[in-house]
Amino acid sequence: MYFIIAEAKARLGQDASAELAEAVTASFEDYALSDGGMIGFDPSSAADYIASIGSASLAEIMVQKYIAQARDEKIQTYNDLRRCKALGQEFITLQNPNNTSGGQNQWPLRLPYGNSDVVSNPNVSAAFGSGNEAGNYLFTENVWIFGGSR
């Protein structure tokens, strides 16, 4: 919740330092509880980390939110990345070399059609594709709200 408040304040041009500090501290506590201290997110070191990240700019808030959500909030992370990209803001660049196919980063732009839709609707079947191209629309065709045609 603190990350959402921090983002809203930053977008309004307000100081979000306190909310970012609360969010990062909560993230440290969450990681410490979930991993039994194995990764090294000691809640007592959160203040030192917060001091090292500098200002509570929108970019920094989004980066810290991305790090905090990476463990168990993948849908929220995906939605944040999509939302920011739609606004022309790309704070996180995804460049995982293990997530490429044919030299293209395989970041899904949309959810897939259901099997029953593909089988029973010729329009959806045509959009889905066939052979090696089947399903590639996930990575090449945006949903309509982001400029896609389908």
Tab-separated table of C-alpha atoms in Angstrom:
chain	number	residue	atom	x	y	z
A	1	MET	CA	0.000	0.000	0.000
A	2	TYR	CA	2.853	2.388	0.818
A	3	PHE	CA	4.268	1.993	-2.690
A	4	ILE	CA	0.908	2.980	-4.175
A	5	ILE	CA	0.703	6.046	-1.927
A	6	ALA	CA	4.320	6.951	-2.747
A	7	GLU	CA	3.662	6.657	-6.488
A	8	ALA	CA	0.517	8.781	-6.249
A	9	LYS	CA	2.327	11.478	-4.278
A	10	ALA	CA	5.273	11.481	-6.703
A	11	ARG	CA	2.921	11.801	-9.674
A	12	LEU	CA	1.281	14.772	-7.929
A	13	GLY	CA	4.676	16.394	-7.363
A	14	GLN	CA	4.558	15.838	-3.598
A	15	ASP	CA	7.308	14.500	-1.346
A	16	ALA	CA	6.941	10.732	-1.066
A	17	SER	CA	10.054	10.047	1.011
A	18	ALA	CA	8.207	8.850	4.117
A	19	GLU	CA	5.952	6.500	2.135
A	20	LEU	CA	8.887	5.097	0.159
A	21	ALA	CA	10.768	4.468	3.416
A	22	GLU	CA	7.728	2.698	4.900
A	23	ALA	CA	7.295	0.627	1.737
A	24	VAL	CA	10.931	-0.475	1.592
A	25	THR	CA	10.960	-1.271	5.309
A	26	ALA	CA	7.824	-3.394	4.907
A	27	SER	CA	9.430	-5.112	1.934
A	28	PHE	CA	12.532	-5.968	3.977
A	29	GLU	CA	10.324	-7.372	6.743
A	30	ASP	CA	8.308	-9.416	4.241
A	31	TYR	CA	11.404	-10.885	2.605
A	32	ALA	CA	12.953	-11.684	5.996
A	33	LEU	CA	9.819	-13.554	7.063
A	34	SER	CA	9.502	-15.455	3.805
A	35	ASP	CA	13.088	-16.637	3.351
A	36	GLY	CA	14.159	-17.274	6.932
A	37	GLY	CA	17.038	-14.817	6.565
A	38	MET	CA	18.700	-16.720	3.730
A	39	ILE	CA	18.768	-13.876	1.192
A	40	GLY	CA	19.947	-11.336	3.750
A	41	PHE	CA	17.057	-8.894	3.919
A	42	ASP	CA	17.568	-8.035	7.562
A	43	PRO	CA	14.872	-5.532	8.561
A	44	SER	CA	17.362	-3.733	10.778
A	45	SER	CA	19.403	-2.808	7.683
A	46	ALA	CA	16.438	-1.274	5.853
A	47	ALA	CA	17.244	2.247	7.089
A	48	ASP	CA	20.780	2.049	5.673
A	49	TYR	CA	19.429	0.816	2.347
A	50	ILE	CA	16.795	3.567	2.235
A	51	ALA	CA	19.478	6.186	2.876
A	52	SER	CA	21.528	4.773	-0.013
A	53	ILE	CA	18.786	5.006	-2.657
A	54	GLY	CA	18.529	8.782	-2.587
A	55	SER	CA	15.451	10.764	-3.505
A	56	ALA	CA	11.931	9.449	-3.758
A	57	SER	CA	11.616	10.157	-7.466
A	58	LEU	CA	8.916	8.380	-9.436
A	59	ALA	CA	11.564	6.273	-11.176
A	60	GLU	CA	13.106	5.191	-7.867
A	61	ILE	CA	9.709	4.384	-6.379
A	62	MET	CA	8.862	2.172	-9.357
A	63	VAL	CA	12.238	0.407	-9.246
A	64	GLN	CA	11.901	-0.285	-5.516
A	65	LYS	CA	8.311	-1.465	-6.002
A	66	TYR	CA	9.490	-3.803	-8.764
A	67	ILE	CA	12.171	-5.272	-6.497
A	68	ALA	CA	9.729	-5.641	-3.607
A	69	GLN	CA	7.081	-7.375	-5.737
A	70	ALA	CA	9.415	-9.699	-7.621
A	71	ARG	CA	8.920	-12.535	-5.151
A	72	ASP	CA	5.160	-12.898	-4.929
A	73	GLU	CA	3.276	-10.101	-6.721
A	74	LYS	CA	3.966	-10.973	-10.332
A	75	ILE	CA	0.565	-9.960	-11.695
A	76	GLN	CA	0.823	-6.548	-9.998
A	77	THR	CA	4.376	-6.187	-11.332
A	78	TYR	CA	3.228	-7.051	-14.865
A	79	ASN	CA	0.346	-4.560	-14.590
A	80	ASP	CA	2.673	-1.820	-13.338
A	81	LEU	CA	5.100	-2.389	-16.205
A	82	ARG	CA	2.269	-2.333	-18.754
A	83	ARG	CA	0.624	0.731	-17.188
A	84	CYS	CA	3.856	2.719	-17.123
A	85	LYS	CA	4.733	1.683	-20.677
A	86	ALA	CA	1.273	2.843	-21.836
A	87	LEU	CA	2.072	6.221	-20.253
A	88	GLY	CA	5.391	6.327	-22.115
A	89	GLN	CA	7.383	5.632	-18.954
A	90	GLU	CA	9.750	2.700	-18.895
A	91	PHE	CA	11.485	2.558	-15.522
A	92	ILE	CA	12.343	-1.152	-15.740
A	93	THR	CA	13.976	-2.595	-18.846
A	94	LEU	CA	13.498	-6.331	-19.154
A	95	GLN	CA	16.530	-7.861	-20.826
A	96	ASN	CA	16.693	-11.434	-19.599
A	97	PRO	CA	18.783	-13.359	-22.160
A	98	ASN	CA	16.970	-16.542	-21.123
A	99	ASN	CA	13.636	-15.052	-22.154
A	100	THR	CA	14.250	-14.653	-25.860
A	101	SER	CA	13.168	-16.556	-28.911
A	102	GLY	CA	14.424	-15.726	-32.379
A	103	GLY	CA	16.306	-12.738	-30.952
A	104	GLN	CA	13.094	-11.203	-29.611
A	105	ASN	CA	12.383	-10.687	-25.916
A	106	GLN	CA	9.277	-12.714	-25.169
A	107	TRP	CA	7.375	-10.201	-23.015
A	108	PRO	CA	3.673	-11.012	-23.341
A	109	LEU	CA	1.612	-8.061	-24.502
A	110	ARG	CA	-1.719	-9.732	-23.836
A	111	LEU	CA	-3.377	-12.820	-22.395
A	112	PRO	CA	-3.997	-15.783	-24.683
A	113	TYR	CA	-7.338	-16.703	-26.137
A	114	GLY	CA	-8.985	-19.688	-24.515
A	115	ASN	CA	-8.899	-23.018	-26.341
A	116	SER	CA	-12.689	-23.084	-26.786
A	117	ASP	CA	-12.540	-19.642	-28.446
A	118	VAL	CA	-9.788	-20.714	-30.830
A	119	VAL	CA	-11.588	-23.913	-31.773
A	120	SER	CA	-15.103	-22.527	-32.159
A	121	ASN	CA	-14.586	-19.015	-33.553
A	122	PRO	CA	-12.941	-18.685	-36.981
A	123	ASN	CA	-11.988	-15.047	-36.327
A	124	VAL	CA	-10.180	-15.958	-33.123
A	125	SER	CA	-8.635	-18.977	-34.834
A	126	ALA	CA	-7.240	-16.713	-37.566
A	127	ALA	CA	-5.859	-14.310	-34.954
A	128	PHE	CA	-4.305	-17.200	-33.007
A	129	GLY	CA	-2.418	-18.435	-36.070
A	130	SER	CA	-1.212	-21.907	-36.939
A	131	GLY	CA	1.995	-23.918	-37.149
A	132	ASN	CA	5.117	-22.257	-35.763
A	133	GLU	CA	3.337	-18.900	-35.685
A	134	ALA	CA	0.520	-20.135	-33.437
A	135	GLY	CA	0.316	-18.003	-30.340
A	136	ASN	CA	2.942	-15.440	-31.406
A	137	TYR	CA	0.266	-12.737	-31.192
A	138	LEU	CA	0.909	-12.804	-27.419
A	139	PHE	CA	4.267	-11.119	-28.046
A	140	THR	CA	3.515	-9.023	-31.121
A	141	GLU	CA	-0.086	-7.732	-30.882
A	142	ASN	CA	-1.098	-5.265	-28.190
A	143	VAL	CA	-4.592	-5.293	-26.728
A	144	TRP	CA	-6.820	-2.570	-28.128
A	145	ILE	CA	-6.285	-0.150	-25.225
A	146	PHE	CA	-2.544	-0.102	-26.038
A	147	GLY	CA	-2.966	0.389	-29.773
A	148	GLY	CA	-3.746	-3.164	-30.887
A	149	SER	CA	-6.400	-3.982	-33.419
A	150	ARG	CA	-8.011	-7.034	-31.824
